PDB file of C-alpha atoms in Angstrom:
ATOM      1  CA  MET H  18      13.290  -4.778  14.411  1.00  0.00           C
ATOM      2  CA  ILE H  19      12.606  -1.289  15.766  1.00  0.00           C
ATOM      3  CA  PHE H  20       9.428  -0.644  13.772  1.00  0.00           C
ATOM      4  CA  ARG H  21       7.057  -2.867  11.812  1.00  0.00           C
ATOM      5  CA  GLU H  22       3.667  -2.027  10.362  1.00  0.00           C
ATOM      6  CA  VAL H  23       1.516  -4.154   8.100  1.00  0.00           C
ATOM      7  CA  LEU H  24      -1.228  -2.455   6.102  1.00  0.00           C
ATOM      8  CA  ARG H  25      -3.932  -4.874   5.046  1.00  0.00           C
ATOM      9  CA  PRO H  26      -6.932  -4.046   2.890  1.00  0.00           C
ATOM     10  CA  PRO H  27     -10.044  -3.319   4.947  1.00  0.00           C
ATOM     11  CA  ILE H  28     -12.961  -5.710   4.878  1.00  0.00           C
ATOM     12  CA  TRP H  29     -15.084  -3.343   2.781  1.00  0.00           C
ATOM     13  CA  VAL H  30     -12.534  -3.442  -0.061  1.00  0.00           C
ATOM     14  CA  LEU H  31     -12.433  -7.240  -0.011  1.00  0.00           C
ATOM     15  CA  ALA H  32     -16.245  -7.397   0.194  1.00  0.00           C
ATOM     16  CA  PHE H  33     -16.542  -5.100  -2.824  1.00  0.00           C
ATOM     17  CA  ILE H  34     -14.177  -7.294  -4.846  1.00  0.00           C
ATOM     18  CA  TYR H  35     -16.004 -10.416  -3.642  1.00  0.00           C
ATOM     19  CA  PHE H  36     -19.349  -9.065  -4.845  1.00  0.00           C
ATOM     20  CA  LEU H  37     -17.838  -8.149  -8.209  1.00  0.00           C
ATOM     21  CA  PHE H  38     -16.597 -11.721  -8.549  1.00  0.00           C
ATOM     22  CA  LEU H  39     -19.958 -13.031  -7.349  1.00  0.00           C
ATOM     23  CA  SER H  40     -21.708 -11.144 -10.155  1.00  0.00           C
ATOM     24  CA  ILE H  41     -19.468 -12.960 -12.635  1.00  0.00           C
ATOM     25  CA  VAL H  42     -20.303 -16.279 -10.973  1.00  0.00           C
ATOM     26  CA  LEU H  43     -24.035 -15.507 -11.245  1.00  0.00           C
ATOM     27  CA  SER H  44     -23.628 -14.613 -14.913  1.00  0.00           C
ATOM     28  CA  VAL H  45     -21.892 -17.931 -15.564  1.00  0.00           C
ATOM     29  CA  TRP H  46     -24.611 -19.768 -13.633  1.00  0.00           C
ATOM     30  CA  ALA H  47     -27.328 -18.081 -15.721  1.00  0.00           C
ATOM     31  CA  ALA H  48     -25.620 -18.935 -18.999  1.00  0.00           C
ATOM     32  CA  LEU H  49     -23.993 -22.303 -18.321  1.00  0.00           C
ATOM     33  CA  ASP H  50     -24.329 -25.357 -16.094  1.00  0.00           C
ATOM     34  CA  ASN H  51     -23.566 -25.906 -12.405  1.00  0.00           C
ATOM     35  CA  ARG H  52     -20.114 -27.371 -13.021  1.00  0.00           C
ATOM     36  CA  ALA H  53     -18.936 -24.230 -14.818  1.00  0.00           C
ATOM     37  CA  THR H  54     -20.439 -22.154 -12.014  1.00  0.00           C
ATOM     38  CA  LEU H  55     -18.575 -24.137  -9.367  1.00  0.00           C
ATOM     39  CA  VAL H  56     -15.279 -23.799 -11.255  1.00  0.00           C
ATOM     40  CA  THR H  57     -15.837 -20.049 -11.641  1.00  0.00           C
ATOM     41  CA  PHE H  58     -16.689 -19.737  -7.947  1.00  0.00           C
ATOM     42  CA  VAL H  59     -13.546 -21.584  -6.846  1.00  0.00           C
ATOM     43  CA  ILE H  60     -11.372 -19.513  -9.182  1.00  0.00           C
ATOM     44  CA  SER H  61     -12.921 -16.293  -7.890  1.00  0.00           C
ATOM     45  CA  ILE H  62     -12.328 -17.290  -4.247  1.00  0.00           C
ATOM     46  CA  LEU H  63      -8.690 -18.132  -5.021  1.00  0.00           C
ATOM     47  CA  ALA H  64      -8.330 -14.832  -6.871  1.00  0.00           C
ATOM     48  CA  LEU H  65      -9.794 -12.965  -3.895  1.00  0.00           C
ATOM     49  CA  ILE H  66      -7.296 -14.602  -1.541  1.00  0.00           C
ATOM     50  CA  TRP H  67      -4.429 -13.721  -3.890  1.00  0.00           C
ATOM     51  CA  ILE H  68      -5.677 -10.109  -4.165  1.00  0.00           C
ATOM     52  CA  ALA H  69      -5.918  -9.808  -0.375  1.00  0.00           C
ATOM     53  CA  PHE H  70      -2.291 -10.909   0.015  1.00  0.00           C
ATOM     54  CA  SER H  71      -1.005  -8.809  -2.881  1.00  0.00           C
ATOM     55  CA  MET H  72      -2.680  -5.649  -1.529  1.00  0.00           C
ATOM     56  CA  THR H  73      -0.907  -6.042   1.814  1.00  0.00           C
ATOM     57  CA  SER H  74       1.953  -3.629   2.436  1.00  0.00           C
ATOM     58  CA  GLU H  75       4.718  -3.894   5.041  1.00  0.00           C
ATOM     59  CA  ILE H  76       6.890  -1.127   6.468  1.00  0.00           C
ATOM     60  CA  THR H  77       9.918  -2.161   8.531  1.00  0.00           C
ATOM     61  CA  PHE H  78      12.782  -0.198  10.047  1.00  0.00           C
ATOM     62  CA  ASP H  79      15.664  -1.839  11.889  1.00  0.00           C
ATOM     63  CA  GLY H  80      17.698   1.275  12.652  1.00  0.00           C
ATOM     64  CA  LYS H  81      19.872   0.929   9.552  1.00  0.00           C
ATOM     65  CA  VAL H  82      17.511   0.192   6.647  1.00  0.00           C
ATOM     66  CA  LEU H  83      13.973   1.329   5.887  1.00  0.00           C
ATOM     67  CA  LYS H  84      12.011  -1.266   3.905  1.00  0.00           C
ATOM     68  CA  ILE H  85       8.652  -0.647   2.310  1.00  0.00           C
ATOM     69  CA  ASP H  86       7.445  -3.721   0.460  1.00  0.00           C
ATOM     70  CA  LYS H  87      10.287  -4.534  -1.974  1.00  0.00           C
ATOM     71  CA  ALA H  88      11.954  -1.103  -1.805  1.00  0.00           C
ATOM     72  CA  ASN H  89      14.664  -0.441   0.752  1.00  0.00           C
ATOM     73  CA  ILE H  90      17.034   2.382   1.553  1.00  0.00           C
ATOM     74  CA  GLU H  91      19.799   2.883   4.081  1.00  0.00           C
ATOM     75  CA  VAL H  92      19.257   5.463   6.795  1.00  0.00           C
ATOM     76  CA  ASN H  93      22.285   7.532   5.558  1.00  0.00           C
ATOM     77  CA  TYR H  94      20.276   8.538   2.478  1.00  0.00           C
ATOM     78  CA  LEU H  95      17.151   9.564   4.363  1.00  0.00           C
ATOM     79  CA  GLY H  96      16.322  13.192   5.026  1.00  0.00           C
ATOM     80  CA  LYS H  97      13.488  14.652   7.033  1.00  0.00           C
ATOM     81  CA  ALA H  98      10.335  12.591   7.511  1.00  0.00           C
ATOM     82  CA  THR H  99       7.162  14.683   7.632  1.00  0.00           C
ATOM     83  CA  VAL H 100       3.853  13.340   8.922  1.00  0.00           C
ATOM     84  CA  LEU H 101       0.964  14.171   6.587  1.00  0.00           C
ATOM     85  CA  ASP H 102      -2.654  14.522   7.590  1.00  0.00           C
ATOM     86  CA  LYS H 103      -5.574  13.628   5.332  1.00  0.00           C
ATOM     87  CA  THR H 104      -5.573  16.915   3.387  1.00  0.00           C
ATOM     88  CA  ALA H 105      -1.803  17.132   2.903  1.00  0.00           C
ATOM     89  CA  MET H 106      -1.633  13.493   1.833  1.00  0.00           C
ATOM     90  CA  ARG H 107      -4.469  13.972  -0.669  1.00  0.00           C
ATOM     91  CA  LEU H 108      -2.747  16.979  -2.237  1.00  0.00           C
ATOM     92  CA  LEU H 109       0.667  15.336  -2.357  1.00  0.00           C
ATOM     93  CA  ARG H 110      -0.616  12.211  -4.057  1.00  0.00           C
ATOM     94  CA  THR H 111      -2.563  14.217  -6.668  1.00  0.00           C
ATOM     95  CA  ARG H 112      -2.041  17.883  -7.540  1.00  0.00           C
ATOM     96  CA  ASP H 113       1.308  18.468  -5.824  1.00  0.00           C
ATOM     97  CA  ALA H 114       2.860  15.115  -6.730  1.00  0.00           C
ATOM     98  CA  ASP H 115       6.349  14.887  -8.172  1.00  0.00           C
ATOM     99  CA  PRO H 116       6.431  12.307 -10.998  1.00  0.00           C
ATOM    100  CA  ALA H 117       9.871  11.130  -9.865  1.00  0.00           C
ATOM    101  CA  ALA H 118       8.741  10.365  -6.307  1.00  0.00           C
ATOM    102  CA  TYR H 119       8.422   6.811  -5.037  1.00  0.00           C
ATOM    103  CA  LEU H 120       4.820   6.122  -4.060  1.00  0.00           C
ATOM    104  CA  ALA H 121       3.977   3.436  -1.531  1.00  0.00           C
ATOM    105  CA  ILE H 122       0.362   4.469  -1.053  1.00  0.00           C
ATOM    106  CA  LYS H 123      -2.856   2.641  -0.325  1.00  0.00           C
ATOM    107  CA  PHE H 124      -6.099   4.334  -1.306  1.00  0.00           C
ATOM    108  CA  TRP H 125      -7.996   3.215   1.772  1.00  0.00           C
ATOM    109  CA  GLU H 126      -5.701   4.909   4.300  1.00  0.00           C
ATOM    110  CA  PRO H 127      -5.815   8.735   4.192  1.00  0.00           C
ATOM    111  CA  SER H 128      -2.717   9.565   6.268  1.00  0.00           C
ATOM    112  CA  GLY H 129       0.963   8.924   5.818  1.00  0.00           C
ATOM    113  CA  LEU H 130       4.351  10.553   5.611  1.00  0.00           C
ATOM    114  CA  ARG H 131       6.789  12.126   3.192  1.00  0.00           C
ATOM    115  CA  ILE H 132      10.393  10.998   3.535  1.00  0.00           C
ATOM    116  CA  GLU H 133      12.979  13.225   1.849  1.00  0.00           C
ATOM    117  CA  LEU H 134      15.982  11.526   0.217  1.00  0.00           C
ATOM    118  CA  ASN H 135      19.589  12.776   0.292  1.00  0.00           C
ATOM    119  CA  ASP H 136      21.184  10.680  -2.436  1.00  0.00           C
ATOM    120  CA  SER H 137      22.878  12.555  -5.278  1.00  0.00           C
ATOM    121  CA  ARG H 138      22.867   9.417  -7.445  1.00  0.00           C
ATOM    122  CA  ASP H 139      19.093   8.974  -7.160  1.00  0.00           C
ATOM    123  CA  ARG H 140      16.663  11.343  -8.854  1.00  0.00           C
ATOM    124  CA  THR H 141      13.855  10.341  -6.515  1.00  0.00           C
ATOM    125  CA  PRO H 142      13.162  13.434  -4.372  1.00  0.00           C
ATOM    126  CA  TYR H 143      11.063  11.735  -1.711  1.00  0.00           C
ATOM    127  CA  TRP H 144       9.062   8.679  -0.761  1.00  0.00           C
ATOM    128  CA  LEU H 145       5.350   9.117  -0.137  1.00  0.00           C
ATOM    129  CA  VAL H 146       4.267   6.359   2.222  1.00  0.00           C
ATOM    130  CA  THR H 147       0.854   5.434   3.573  1.00  0.00           C
ATOM    131  CA  SER H 148       0.974   4.669   7.278  1.00  0.00           C
ATOM    132  CA  LYS H 149      -1.451   4.500  10.182  1.00  0.00           C
ATOM    133  CA  ARG H 150       1.458   5.080  12.578  1.00  0.00           C
ATOM    134  CA  GLY H 151       3.181   7.944  10.776  1.00  0.00           C
ATOM    135  CA  GLU H 152       4.177   9.782  13.959  1.00  0.00           C
ATOM    136  CA  GLU H 153       6.079   6.745  15.250  1.00  0.00           C
ATOM    137  CA  ILE H 154       8.063   6.087  12.091  1.00  0.00           C
ATOM    138  CA  ALA H 155       8.750   9.817  11.579  1.00  0.00           C
ATOM    139  CA  ALA H 156      10.107  10.101  15.127  1.00  0.00           C
ATOM    140  CA  LEU H 157      12.412   7.136  14.511  1.00  0.00           C
ATOM    141  CA  LEU H 158      13.644   8.445  11.157  1.00  0.00           C
ATOM    142  CA  ASN H 159      14.178  12.042  12.325  1.00  0.00           C
ATOM    143  CA  ARG H 160      16.451  11.251  15.272  1.00  0.00           C
TER     144      ARG H 160
END
């Protein structure tokens, strides 16, 4: 493995979700008995754990294949990888977005990269990927 990056949700996102679930638990406690509250609390904790794992994103590159979560593409079909700062990333994921582009973005990370595709059989023009280490992956993909 040449490159591997795991993007996990920050603690503030998980805390926000936890407090939303906690408000539901308090509502159940106010309306029903303690047993229903305990069941709701356990379900909300399990849901929070599942959400934390499902919001995790992994980028791997082994020199031949780029994998981002479940999507993967061979290096032969990759074009230029461009590192995007906060402003460029914001514009490309909103106003300047191409509806056919593959988006592997996380709202809590402002930077990333745009990876052009060179596959005549695929209508996807580029991949927009959130990454904290965009310079590293772009350097690997552009050589």
